[in-house]
GROMACS .gro file of N, CA and C in nm:
model
  525
    1MET      N    1   3.753  -2.890   1.435
    1MET     CA    2   3.871  -2.974   1.415
    1MET      C    3   3.843  -3.113   1.469
    2LYS      N    4   3.868  -3.213   1.387
    2LYS     CA    5   3.841  -3.351   1.425
    2LYS      C    6   3.963  -3.408   1.497
    3GLN      N    7   3.935  -3.474   1.608
    3GLN     CA    8   4.042  -3.533   1.689
    3GLN      C    9   4.078  -3.671   1.634
    4ALA      N   10   4.208  -3.703   1.632
    4ALA     CA   11   4.253  -3.834   1.585
    4ALA      C   12   4.203  -3.942   1.681
    5LYS      N   13   4.165  -4.056   1.624
    5LYS     CA   14   4.110  -4.165   1.705
    5LYS      C   15   4.223  -4.247   1.763
    6ASN      N   16   4.206  -4.282   1.889
    6ASN     CA   17   4.303  -4.365   1.959
    6ASN      C   18   4.286  -4.510   1.912
    7PRO      N   19   4.393  -4.573   1.860
    7PRO     CA   20   4.380  -4.710   1.808
    7PRO      C   21   4.346  -4.812   1.918
    8VAL      N   22   4.392  -4.788   2.038
    8VAL     CA   23   4.360  -4.880   2.148
    8VAL      C   24   4.211  -4.875   2.178
    9ILE      N   25   4.156  -4.755   2.183
    9ILE     CA   26   4.012  -4.740   2.208
    9ILE      C   27   3.933  -4.802   2.092
   10GLN      N   28   3.978  -4.780   1.969
   10GLN     CA   29   3.909  -4.837   1.852
   10GLN      C   30   3.909  -4.989   1.857
   11ASN      N   31   4.022  -5.049   1.895
   11ASN     CA   32   4.029  -5.196   1.908
   11ASN      C   33   3.937  -5.245   2.019
   12ASP      N   34   3.929  -5.169   2.128
   12ASP     CA   35   3.840  -5.208   2.238
   12ASP      C   36   3.694  -5.201   2.194
   13ILE      N   37   3.659  -5.100   2.120
   13ILE     CA   38   3.521  -5.086   2.071
   13ILE      C   39   3.486  -5.203   1.980
   14GLN      N   40   3.582  -5.247   1.898
   14GLN     CA   41   3.558  -5.356   1.805
   14GLN      C   42   3.519  -5.485   1.880
   15ARG      N   43   3.567  -5.502   2.001
   15ARG     CA   44   3.532  -5.622   2.079
   15ARG      C   45   3.383  -5.627   2.111
   16TYR      N   46   3.317  -5.513   2.116
   16TYR     CA   47   3.177  -5.507   2.159
   16TYR      C   48   3.079  -5.486   2.043
   17LYS      N   49   3.130  -5.447   1.929
   17LYS     CA   50   3.045  -5.428   1.812
   17LYS      C   51   3.044  -5.557   1.730
   18LYS      N   52   2.935  -5.582   1.665
   18LYS     CA   53   2.926  -5.699   1.576
   18LYS      C   54   2.992  -5.666   1.443
   19ASN      N   55   3.040  -5.769   1.375
   19ASN     CA   56   3.100  -5.755   1.243
   19ASN      C   57   2.986  -5.755   1.140
   20LYS      N   58   2.921  -5.641   1.126
   20LYS     CA   59   2.804  -5.632   1.037
   20LYS      C   60   2.842  -5.645   0.890
   21LEU      N   61   2.956  -5.592   0.852
   21LEU     CA   62   2.997  -5.599   0.712
   21LEU      C   63   3.013  -5.744   0.668
   22GLY      N   64   3.089  -5.820   0.742
   22GLY     CA   65   3.111  -5.960   0.706
   22GLY      C   66   2.981  -6.040   0.704
   23ALA      N   67   2.897  -6.018   0.803
   23ALA     CA   68   2.770  -6.090   0.810
   23ALA      C   69   2.679  -6.051   0.694
   24THR      N   70   2.675  -5.925   0.660
   24THR     CA   71   2.590  -5.878   0.550
   24THR      C   72   2.638  -5.933   0.417
   25LEU      N   73   2.769  -5.940   0.397
   25LEU     CA   74   2.821  -5.996   0.272
   25LEU      C   75   2.781  -6.143   0.258
   26ALA      N   76   2.787  -6.219   0.367
   26ALA     CA   77   2.746  -6.359   0.362
   26ALA      C   78   2.598  -6.370   0.326
   27LEU      N   79   2.516  -6.285   0.386
   27LEU     CA   80   2.372  -6.289   0.356
   27LEU      C   81   2.343  -6.247   0.212
   28LEU      N   82   2.419  -6.151   0.161
   28LEU     CA   83   2.403  -6.112   0.020
   28LEU      C   84   2.445  -6.227  -0.073
   29GLY      N   85   2.547  -6.303  -0.033
   29GLY     CA   86   2.587  -6.422  -0.108
   29GLY      C   87   2.475  -6.525  -0.108
   30LEU      N   88   2.407  -6.537   0.004
   30LEU     CA   89   2.293  -6.627   0.014
   30LEU      C   90   2.180  -6.582  -0.079
   31VAL      N   91   2.153  -6.452  -0.083
   31VAL     CA   92   2.049  -6.398  -0.171
   31VAL      C   93   2.083  -6.426  -0.317
   32CYS      N   94   2.207  -6.405  -0.356
   32CYS     CA   95   2.247  -6.433  -0.494
   32CYS      C   96   2.231  -6.582  -0.526
   33GLY      N   97   2.263  -6.667  -0.430
   33GLY     CA   98   2.243  -6.811  -0.449
   33GLY      C   99   2.096  -6.844  -0.468
   34CYS      N  100   2.009  -6.778  -0.393
   34CYS     CA  101   1.865  -6.798  -0.408
   34CYS      C  102   1.817  -6.752  -0.545
   35LEU      N  103   1.867  -6.640  -0.592
   35LEU     CA  104   1.829  -6.590  -0.724
   35LEU      C  105   1.874  -6.687  -0.833
   36TYR      N  106   1.992  -6.746  -0.814
   36TYR     CA  107   2.039  -6.847  -0.910
   36TYR      C  108   1.942  -6.963  -0.918
   37PHE      N  109   1.907  -7.019  -0.802
   37PHE     CA  110   1.822  -7.137  -0.814
   37PHE      C  111   1.679  -7.103  -0.851
   38LEU      N  112   1.636  -6.981  -0.834
   38LEU     CA  113   1.505  -6.941  -0.890
   38LEU      C  114   1.509  -6.943  -1.043
   39VAL      N  115   1.617  -6.891  -1.099
   39VAL     CA  116   1.631  -6.892  -1.245
   39VAL      C  117   1.645  -7.036  -1.296
   40LEU      N  118   1.727  -7.115  -1.228
   40LEU     CA  119   1.748  -7.254  -1.271
   40LEU      C  120   1.619  -7.335  -1.263
   41TYR      N  121   1.550  -7.327  -1.151
   41TYR     CA  122   1.432  -7.411  -1.133
   41TYR      C  123   1.317  -7.367  -1.223
   42ALA      N  124   1.321  -7.244  -1.273
   42ALA     CA  125   1.221  -7.201  -1.370
   42ALA      C  126   1.241  -7.272  -1.504
   43GLN      N  127   1.361  -7.327  -1.525
   43GLN     CA  128   1.392  -7.397  -1.651
   43GLN      C  129   1.347  -7.543  -1.649
   44VAL      N  130   1.314  -7.596  -1.530
   44VAL     CA  131   1.282  -7.739  -1.517
   44VAL      C  132   1.138  -7.763  -1.557
   45LYS      N  133   1.123  -7.844  -1.662
   45LYS     CA  134   0.990  -7.883  -1.709
   45LYS      C  135   0.994  -8.034  -1.735
   46ASN      N  136   0.881  -8.100  -1.727
   46ASN     CA  137   0.877  -8.246  -1.749
   46ASN      C  138   0.943  -8.283  -1.880
   47GLY      N  139   1.038  -8.374  -1.870
   47GLY     CA  140   1.101  -8.429  -1.988
   47GLY      C  141   1.212  -8.346  -2.050
   48ASN      N  142   1.244  -8.229  -1.997
   48ASN     CA  143   1.351  -8.151  -2.061
   48ASN      C  144   1.487  -8.186  -2.002
   49TYR      N  145   1.589  -8.114  -2.046
   49TYR     CA  146   1.728  -8.142  -2.008
   49TYR      C  147   1.749  -8.147  -1.857
   50TYR      N  148   1.688  -8.057  -1.784
   50TYR     CA  149   1.712  -8.049  -1.639
   50TYR      C  150   1.626  -8.144  -1.558
   51TYR      N  151   1.534  -8.214  -1.618
   51TYR     CA  152   1.442  -8.300  -1.543
   51TYR      C  153   1.506  -8.438  -1.525
   52ASN      N  154   1.604  -8.446  -1.432
   52ASN     CA  155   1.674  -8.572  -1.405
   52ASN      C  156   1.732  -8.570  -1.264
   53TRP      N  157   1.819  -8.665  -1.233
   53TRP     CA  158   1.876  -8.680  -1.098
   53TRP      C  159   1.958  -8.559  -1.056
   54SER      N  160   2.019  -8.489  -1.151
   54SER     CA  161   2.107  -8.377  -1.115
   54SER      C  162   2.031  -8.263  -1.048
   55ILE      N  163   1.906  -8.244  -1.087
   55ILE     CA  164   1.828  -8.137  -1.024
   55ILE      C  165   1.792  -8.176  -0.881
   56ALA      N  166   1.771  -8.304  -0.856
   56ALA     CA  167   1.743  -8.351  -0.720
   56ALA      C  168   1.866  -8.328  -0.631
   57PHE      N  169   1.983  -8.359  -0.684
   57PHE     CA  170   2.107  -8.335  -0.610
   57PHE      C  171   2.123  -8.186  -0.582
   58ASP      N  172   2.090  -8.103  -0.681
   58ASP     CA  173   2.103  -7.958  -0.666
   58ASP      C  174   2.008  -7.905  -0.558
   59VAL      N  175   1.889  -7.961  -0.550
   59VAL     CA  176   1.794  -7.919  -0.446
   59VAL      C  177   1.851  -7.949  -0.307
   60VAL      N  178   1.905  -8.069  -0.290
   60VAL     CA  179   1.964  -8.107  -0.160
   60VAL      C  180   2.084  -8.018  -0.129
   61TYR      N  181   2.171  -7.994  -0.229
   61TYR     CA  182   2.285  -7.906  -0.210
   61TYR      C  183   2.239  -7.767  -0.166
   62ASN      N  184   2.135  -7.715  -0.231
   62ASN     CA  185   2.086  -7.581  -0.197
   62ASN      C  186   2.034  -7.573  -0.054
   63LEU      N  187   1.973  -7.678  -0.005
   63LEU     CA  188   1.928  -7.679   0.134
   63LEU      C  189   2.047  -7.666   0.229
   64PHE      N  190   2.151  -7.744   0.204
   64PHE     CA  191   2.271  -7.734   0.287
   64PHE      C  192   2.340  -7.599   0.269
   65PHE      N  193   2.342  -7.550   0.146
   65PHE     CA  194   2.401  -7.419   0.117
   65PHE      C  195   2.333  -7.311   0.201
   66LEU      N  196   2.201  -7.309   0.202
   66LEU     CA  197   2.127  -7.209   0.278
   66LEU      C  198   2.161  -7.216   0.427
   67LEU      N  199   2.162  -7.336   0.481
   67LEU     CA  200   2.191  -7.353   0.624
   67LEU      C  201   2.334  -7.310   0.657
   68PHE      N  202   2.430  -7.355   0.579
   68PHE     CA  203   2.570  -7.324   0.608
   68PHE      C  204   2.600  -7.176   0.593
   69VAL      N  205   2.548  -7.113   0.489
   69VAL     CA  206   2.579  -6.972   0.469
   69VAL      C  207   2.516  -6.888   0.580
   70PHE      N  208   2.399  -6.925   0.626
   70PHE     CA  209   2.342  -6.852   0.739
   70PHE      C  210   2.429  -6.873   0.864
   71LEU      N  211   2.477  -6.995   0.885
   71LEU     CA  212   2.569  -7.021   0.997
   71LEU      C  213   2.697  -6.940   0.981
   72PHE      N  214   2.751  -6.933   0.860
   72PHE     CA  215   2.871  -6.852   0.836
   72PHE      C  216   2.846  -6.707   0.873
   73SER      N  217   2.730  -6.656   0.836
   73SER     CA  218   2.695  -6.518   0.866
   73SER      C  219   2.697  -6.493   1.017
   74GLU      N  220   2.641  -6.584   1.092
   74GLU     CA  221   2.638  -6.569   1.238
   74GLU      C  222   2.778  -6.582   1.297
   75GLN      N  223   2.858  -6.674   1.246
   75GLN     CA  224   2.994  -6.691   1.295
   75GLN      C  225   3.078  -6.566   1.269
   76VAL      N  226   3.069  -6.514   1.148
   76VAL     CA  227   3.147  -6.395   1.111
   76VAL      C  228   3.102  -6.275   1.194
   77LYS      N  229   2.973  -6.264   1.216
   77LYS     CA  230   2.921  -6.150   1.292
   77LYS      C  231   2.979  -6.147   1.433
   78ASN      N  232   3.007  -6.264   1.489
   78ASN     CA  233   3.057  -6.273   1.626
   78ASN      C  234   3.208  -6.295   1.633
   79TYR      N  235   3.280  -6.261   1.526
   79TYR     CA  236   3.427  -6.270   1.520
   79TYR      C  237   3.479  -6.411   1.549
   80ASN      N  238   3.411  -6.511   1.497
   80ASN     CA  239   3.454  -6.649   1.512
   80ASN      C  240   3.504  -6.696   1.375
   81SER      N  241   3.630  -6.734   1.368
   81SER     CA  242   3.687  -6.772   1.238
   81SER      C  243   3.705  -6.923   1.223
   82LYS      N  244   3.640  -7.001   1.308
   82LYS     CA  245   3.654  -7.147   1.301
   82LYS      C  246   3.612  -7.203   1.165
   83LEU      N  247   3.507  -7.150   1.107
   83LEU     CA  248   3.453  -7.204   0.982
   83LEU      C  249   3.508  -7.134   0.858
   84PHE      N  250   3.614  -7.053   0.875
   84PHE     CA  251   3.671  -6.982   0.761
   84PHE      C  252   3.708  -7.074   0.644
   85PRO      N  253   3.780  -7.185   0.668
   85PRO     CA  254   3.815  -7.271   0.553
   85PRO      C  255   3.691  -7.327   0.482
   86MET      N  256   3.592  -7.365   0.559
   86MET     CA  257   3.470  -7.418   0.498
   86MET      C  258   3.396  -7.309   0.420
   87GLN      N  259   3.401  -7.187   0.470
   87GLN     CA  260   3.335  -7.076   0.402
   87GLN      C  261   3.400  -7.050   0.266
   88VAL      N  262   3.531  -7.057   0.261
   88VAL     CA  263   3.602  -7.038   0.134
   88VAL      C  264   3.568  -7.153   0.038
   89ILE      N  265   3.558  -7.274   0.090
   89ILE     CA  266   3.523  -7.389   0.006
   89ILE      C  267   3.383  -7.372  -0.053
   90VAL      N  268   3.287  -7.332   0.030
   90VAL     CA  269   3.150  -7.313  -0.019
   90VAL      C  270   3.146  -7.201  -0.123
   91GLY      N  271   3.221  -7.094  -0.101
   91GLY     CA  272   3.228  -6.987  -0.200
   91GLY      C  273   3.286  -7.036  -0.332
   92ALA      N  274   3.391  -7.116  -0.323
   92ALA     CA  275   3.452  -7.172  -0.444
   92ALA      C  276   3.357  -7.269  -0.514
   93LEU      N  277   3.281  -7.346  -0.437
   93LEU     CA  278   3.183  -7.437  -0.497
   93LEU      C  279   3.074  -7.361  -0.573
   94GLN      N  280   3.038  -7.244  -0.522
   94GLN     CA  281   2.939  -7.163  -0.594
   94GLN      C  282   2.992  -7.125  -0.732
   95VAL      N  283   3.116  -7.086  -0.738
   95VAL     CA  284   3.175  -7.050  -0.867
   95VAL      C  285   3.188  -7.175  -0.956
   96ALA      N  286   3.227  -7.287  -0.898
   96ALA     CA  287   3.242  -7.411  -0.975
   96ALA      C  288   3.109  -7.461  -1.030
   97ARG      N  289   3.000  -7.429  -0.963
   97ARG     CA  290   2.868  -7.474  -1.009
   97ARG      C  291   2.832  -7.415  -1.146
   98ILE      N  292   2.897  -7.307  -1.184
   98ILE     CA  293   2.873  -7.248  -1.316
   98ILE      C  294   2.899  -7.352  -1.425
   99PHE      N  295   2.997  -7.437  -1.403
   99PHE     CA  296   3.040  -7.533  -1.504
   99PHE      C  297   2.960  -7.663  -1.501
  100TRP      N  298   2.861  -7.670  -1.415
  100TRP     CA  299   2.781  -7.792  -1.407
  100TRP      C  300   2.646  -7.772  -1.477
  101LEU      N  301   2.546  -7.730  -1.408
  101LEU     CA  302   2.412  -7.719  -1.467
  101LEU      C  303   2.398  -7.603  -1.566
  102PRO      N  304   2.446  -7.483  -1.534
  102PRO     CA  305   2.430  -7.375  -1.633
  102PRO      C  306   2.504  -7.403  -1.765
  103LEU      N  307   2.631  -7.439  -1.757
  103LEU     CA  308   2.707  -7.464  -1.879
  103LEU      C  309   2.655  -7.588  -1.953
  104GLY      N  310   2.617  -7.690  -1.877
  104GLY     CA  311   2.560  -7.809  -1.939
  104GLY      C  312   2.431  -7.778  -2.013
  105GLY      N  313   2.348  -7.695  -1.954
  105GLY     CA  314   2.224  -7.655  -2.020
  105GLY      C  315   2.249  -7.573  -2.144
  106LEU      N  316   2.350  -7.488  -2.139
  106LEU     CA  317   2.383  -7.405  -2.256
  106LEU      C  318   2.436  -7.491  -2.370
  107THR      N  319   2.528  -7.582  -2.339
  107THR     CA  320   2.586  -7.667  -2.445
  107THR      C  321   2.483  -7.764  -2.502
  108ALA      N  322   2.384  -7.804  -2.423
  108ALA     CA  323   2.278  -7.893  -2.472
  108ALA      C  324   2.165  -7.814  -2.536
  109GLU      N  325   2.181  -7.682  -2.542
  109GLU     CA  326   2.081  -7.591  -2.599
  109GLU      C  327   1.946  -7.599  -2.527
  110ALA      N  328   1.951  -7.628  -2.397
  110ALA     CA  329   1.829  -7.631  -2.315
  110ALA      C  330   1.795  -7.493  -2.262
  111ILE      N  331   1.895  -7.405  -2.261
  111ILE     CA  332   1.873  -7.266  -2.217
  111ILE      C  333   1.939  -7.172  -2.316
  112ASN      N  334   1.899  -7.046  -2.310
  112ASN     CA  335   1.959  -6.947  -2.400
  112ASN      C  336   2.073  -6.874  -2.328
  113TRP      N  337   2.143  -6.789  -2.403
  113TRP     CA  338   2.257  -6.716  -2.346
  113TRP      C  339   2.216  -6.624  -2.232
  114GLY      N  340   2.101  -6.562  -2.241
  114GLY     CA  341   2.055  -6.471  -2.135
  114GLY      C  342   2.035  -6.543  -2.004
  115THR      N  343   1.973  -6.660  -2.010
  115THR     CA  344   1.953  -6.741  -1.889
  115THR      C  345   2.086  -6.787  -1.834
  116PHE      N  346   2.174  -6.831  -1.923
  116PHE     CA  347   2.307  -6.874  -1.879
  116PHE      C  348   2.383  -6.761  -1.811
  117LEU      N  349   2.379  -6.643  -1.870
  117LEU     CA  350   2.448  -6.528  -1.810
  117LEU      C  351   2.390  -6.491  -1.675
  118ALA      N  352   2.257  -6.495  -1.662
  118ALA     CA  353   2.194  -6.465  -1.534
  118ALA      C  354   2.240  -6.563  -1.426
  119MET      N  355   2.238  -6.693  -1.460
  119MET     CA  356   2.282  -6.793  -1.362
  119MET      C  357   2.429  -6.777  -1.329
  120THR      N  358   2.511  -6.748  -1.430
  120THR     CA  359   2.655  -6.731  -1.409
  120THR      C  360   2.683  -6.611  -1.319
  121ILE      N  361   2.616  -6.501  -1.345
  121ILE     CA  362   2.636  -6.380  -1.263
  121ILE      C  363   2.594  -6.405  -1.119
  122PHE      N  364   2.479  -6.470  -1.100
  122PHE     CA  365   2.433  -6.496  -0.963
  122PHE      C  366   2.527  -6.590  -0.888
  123LEU      N  367   2.576  -6.695  -0.955
  123LEU     CA  368   2.668  -6.788  -0.889
  123LEU      C  369   2.803  -6.722  -0.860
  124ALA      N  370   2.856  -6.648  -0.955
  124ALA     CA  371   2.985  -6.581  -0.935
  124ALA      C  372   2.975  -6.478  -0.823
  125ALA      N  373   2.867  -6.401  -0.822
  125ALA     CA  374   2.848  -6.301  -0.716
  125ALA      C  375   2.832  -6.369  -0.581
  126SER      N  376   2.757  -6.478  -0.578
  126SER     CA  377   2.737  -6.551  -0.454
  126SER      C  378   2.871  -6.601  -0.399
  127GLY      N  379   2.949  -6.665  -0.485
  127GLY     CA  380   3.079  -6.715  -0.441
  127GLY      C  381   3.172  -6.605  -0.394
  128ALA      N  382   3.178  -6.496  -0.471
  128ALA     CA  383   3.266  -6.385  -0.434
  128ALA      C  384   3.224  -6.320  -0.302
  129LEU      N  385   3.095  -6.302  -0.282
  129LEU     CA  386   3.047  -6.241  -0.158
  129LEU      C  387   3.074  -6.330  -0.037
  130ILE      N  388   3.055  -6.459  -0.053
  130ILE     CA  389   3.079  -6.552   0.058
  130ILE      C  390   3.228  -6.556   0.093
  131ILE      N  391   3.313  -6.559  -0.009
  131ILE     CA  392   3.458  -6.559   0.017
  131ILE      C  393   3.501  -6.427   0.079
  132ALA      N  394   3.450  -6.315   0.029
  132ALA     CA  395   3.485  -6.184   0.086
  132ALA      C  396   3.440  -6.176   0.232
  133SER      N  397   3.322  -6.229   0.261
  133SER     CA  398   3.274  -6.232   0.399
  133SER      C  399   3.369  -6.311   0.488
  134GLY      N  400   3.414  -6.426   0.437
  134GLY     CA  401   3.507  -6.508   0.514
  134GLY      C  402   3.640  -6.440   0.538
  135VAL      N  403   3.693  -6.376   0.436
  135VAL     CA  404   3.823  -6.308   0.448
  135VAL      C  405   3.812  -6.192   0.547
  136ILE      N  406   3.708  -6.111   0.533
  136ILE     CA  407   3.689  -5.998   0.625
  136ILE      C  408   3.668  -6.050   0.768
  137GLY      N  409   3.589  -6.153   0.781
  137GLY     CA  410   3.566  -6.212   0.913
  137GLY      C  411   3.694  -6.267   0.974
  138PHE      N  412   3.776  -6.333   0.892
  138PHE     CA  413   3.902  -6.389   0.940
  138PHE      C  414   3.996  -6.279   0.988
  139ILE      N  415   4.009  -6.174   0.908
  139ILE     CA  416   4.098  -6.063   0.944
  139ILE      C  417   4.052  -5.995   1.072
  140ARG      N  418   3.923  -5.965   1.078
  140ARG     CA  419   3.871  -5.895   1.197
  140ARG      C  420   3.874  -5.982   1.321
  141SER      N  421   3.846  -6.110   1.308
  141SER     CA  422   3.849  -6.197   1.426
  141SER      C  423   3.992  -6.212   1.479
  142ASN      N  424   4.089  -6.218   1.388
  142ASN     CA  425   4.228  -6.224   1.432
  142ASN      C  426   4.271  -6.095   1.500
  143SER      N  427   4.220  -5.982   1.452
  143SER     CA  428   4.250  -5.854   1.515
  143SER      C  429   4.194  -5.849   1.657
  144VAL      N  430   4.072  -5.896   1.674
  144VAL     CA  431   4.011  -5.897   1.808
  144VAL      C  432   4.086  -5.994   1.900
  145LYS      N  433   4.124  -6.111   1.848
  145LYS     CA  434   4.200  -6.209   1.928
  145LYS      C  435   4.334  -6.151   1.973
  146ALA      N  436   4.402  -6.083   1.880
  146ALA     CA  437   4.533  -6.025   1.912
  146ALA      C  438   4.519  -5.916   2.018
  147PHE      N  439   4.415  -5.834   2.007
  147PHE     CA  440   4.394  -5.729   2.106
  147PHE      C  441   4.360  -5.789   2.243
  148ASN      N  442   4.277  -5.891   2.245
  148ASN     CA  443   4.244  -5.958   2.372
  148ASN      C  444   4.368  -6.018   2.436
  149LYS      N  445   4.455  -6.075   2.353
  149LYS     CA  446   4.579  -6.134   2.405
  149LYS      C  447   4.668  -6.025   2.466
  150LYS      N  448   4.676  -5.909   2.399
  150LYS     CA  449   4.755  -5.798   2.452
  150LYS      C  450   4.698  -5.749   2.584
  151LEU      N  451   4.567  -5.746   2.595
  151LEU     CA  452   4.504  -5.705   2.722
  151LEU      C  453   4.536  -5.804   2.833
  152GLU      N  454   4.527  -5.933   2.802
  152GLU     CA  455   4.555  -6.037   2.901
  152GLU      C  456   4.701  -6.035   2.947
  153ASN      N  457   4.792  -6.009   2.853
  153ASN     CA  458   4.935  -6.007   2.884
  153ASN      C  459   4.979  -5.877   2.950
  154GLY      N  460   4.892  -5.779   2.953
  154GLY     CA  461   4.926  -5.650   3.013
  154GLY      C  462   5.005  -5.559   2.921
  155GLU      N  463   5.012  -5.593   2.792
  155GLU     CA  464   5.084  -5.510   2.696
  155GLU      C  465   5.009  -5.379   2.671
  156VAL      N  466   4.879  -5.380   2.691
  156VAL     CA  467   4.796  -5.262   2.669
  156VAL      C  468   4.726  -5.231   2.800
  157ASP      N  469   4.733  -5.105   2.842
  157ASP     CA  470   4.663  -5.060   2.962
  157ASP      C  471   4.543  -4.977   2.918
  158LEU      N  472   4.429  -5.042   2.917
  158LEU     CA  473   4.307  -4.978   2.868
  158LEU      C  474   4.265  -4.863   2.959
  159GLU      N  475   4.281  -4.880   3.089
  159GLU     CA  476   4.244  -4.774   3.183
  159GLU      C  477   4.326  -4.647   3.159
  160ALA      N  478   4.456  -4.664   3.135
  160ALA     CA  479   4.542  -4.548   3.110
  160ALA      C  480   4.501  -4.478   2.980
  161GLU      N  481   4.467  -4.555   2.880
  161GLU     CA  482   4.424  -4.497   2.753
  161GLU      C  483   4.292  -4.421   2.769
  162LEU      N  484   4.201  -4.476   2.848
  162LEU     CA  485   4.073  -4.408   2.873
  162LEU      C  486   4.094  -4.278   2.950
  163LYS      N  487   4.185  -4.279   3.048
  163LYS     CA  488   4.214  -4.156   3.123
  163LYS      C  489   4.277  -4.052   3.031
  164LYS      N  490   4.365  -4.098   2.943
  164LYS     CA  491   4.429  -4.007   2.848
  164LYS      C  492   4.323  -3.942   2.759
  165GLU      N  493   4.227  -4.021   2.713
  165GLU     CA  494   4.118  -3.969   2.629
  165GLU      C  495   4.032  -3.869   2.707
  166ASP      N  496   4.004  -3.901   2.835
  166ASP     CA  497   3.925  -3.810   2.917
  166ASP      C  498   3.997  -3.678   2.935
  167ASN      N  499   4.128  -3.683   2.958
  167ASN     CA  500   4.207  -3.559   2.974
  167ASN      C  501   4.206  -3.477   2.845
  168LEU      N  502   4.219  -3.545   2.730
  168LEU     CA  503   4.216  -3.473   2.603
  168LEU      C  504   4.078  -3.411   2.579
  169ALA      N  505   3.974  -3.485   2.614
  169ALA     CA  506   3.838  -3.432   2.596
  169ALA      C  507   3.813  -3.315   2.691
  170GLY      N  508   3.862  -3.326   2.814
  170GLY     CA  509   3.846  -3.218   2.910
  170GLY      C  510   3.921  -3.093   2.868
  171GLY      N  511   4.042  -3.111   2.813
  171GLY     CA  512   4.122  -2.999   2.764
  171GLY      C  513   4.055  -2.931   2.645
  172ALA      N  514   3.989  -3.010   2.562
  172ALA     CA  515   3.923  -2.953   2.445
  172ALA      C  516   3.800  -2.873   2.486
  173GLN      N  517   3.733  -2.916   2.592
  173GLN     CA  518   3.616  -2.843   2.640
  173GLN      C  519   3.655  -2.711   2.706
  174ASN      N  520   3.769  -2.708   2.774
  174ASN     CA  521   3.815  -2.587   2.842
  174ASN      C  522   3.869  -2.484   2.744
  175ALA      N  523   3.909  -2.527   2.627
  175ALA     CA  524   3.971  -2.434   2.530
  175ALA      C  525   3.868  -2.344   2.463
   0.00000   0.00000   0.00000
């Protein structure tokens, strides 16, 4: 028979565990972004549609994208929600990028539908994963902050809850 988990103990445990889910989602968003620019940069050849200033801008953007998303991953992992608004913006920018180079290349017939779909899927997945990471990180960091505030205010007695758990565990062993 499985014993019900004490929510106070679960909240206390959350303070010491890293937010692996949120951090992993951000890193997966980064991987999808990398796959996008691998597909895009494979299309760049001397004198073709993509061989202009826009690809230079995209390279610089990608450098900042890589740095920021890795920073977001670390922030989310440690229950810090300071960069949540920026994380949502970067995720939205990933989705918006579909309408710049990929769609422009498709309408100019510089790429085929398969290449366009690959770039679109990678950008959409990247944006969605980064936003999901931010939302999960925001929710979990607020939960940890609220629990810490309750501990500081004395609304929650962690020692009493631990003793209660010890008594329940002791009673289960004696049965």
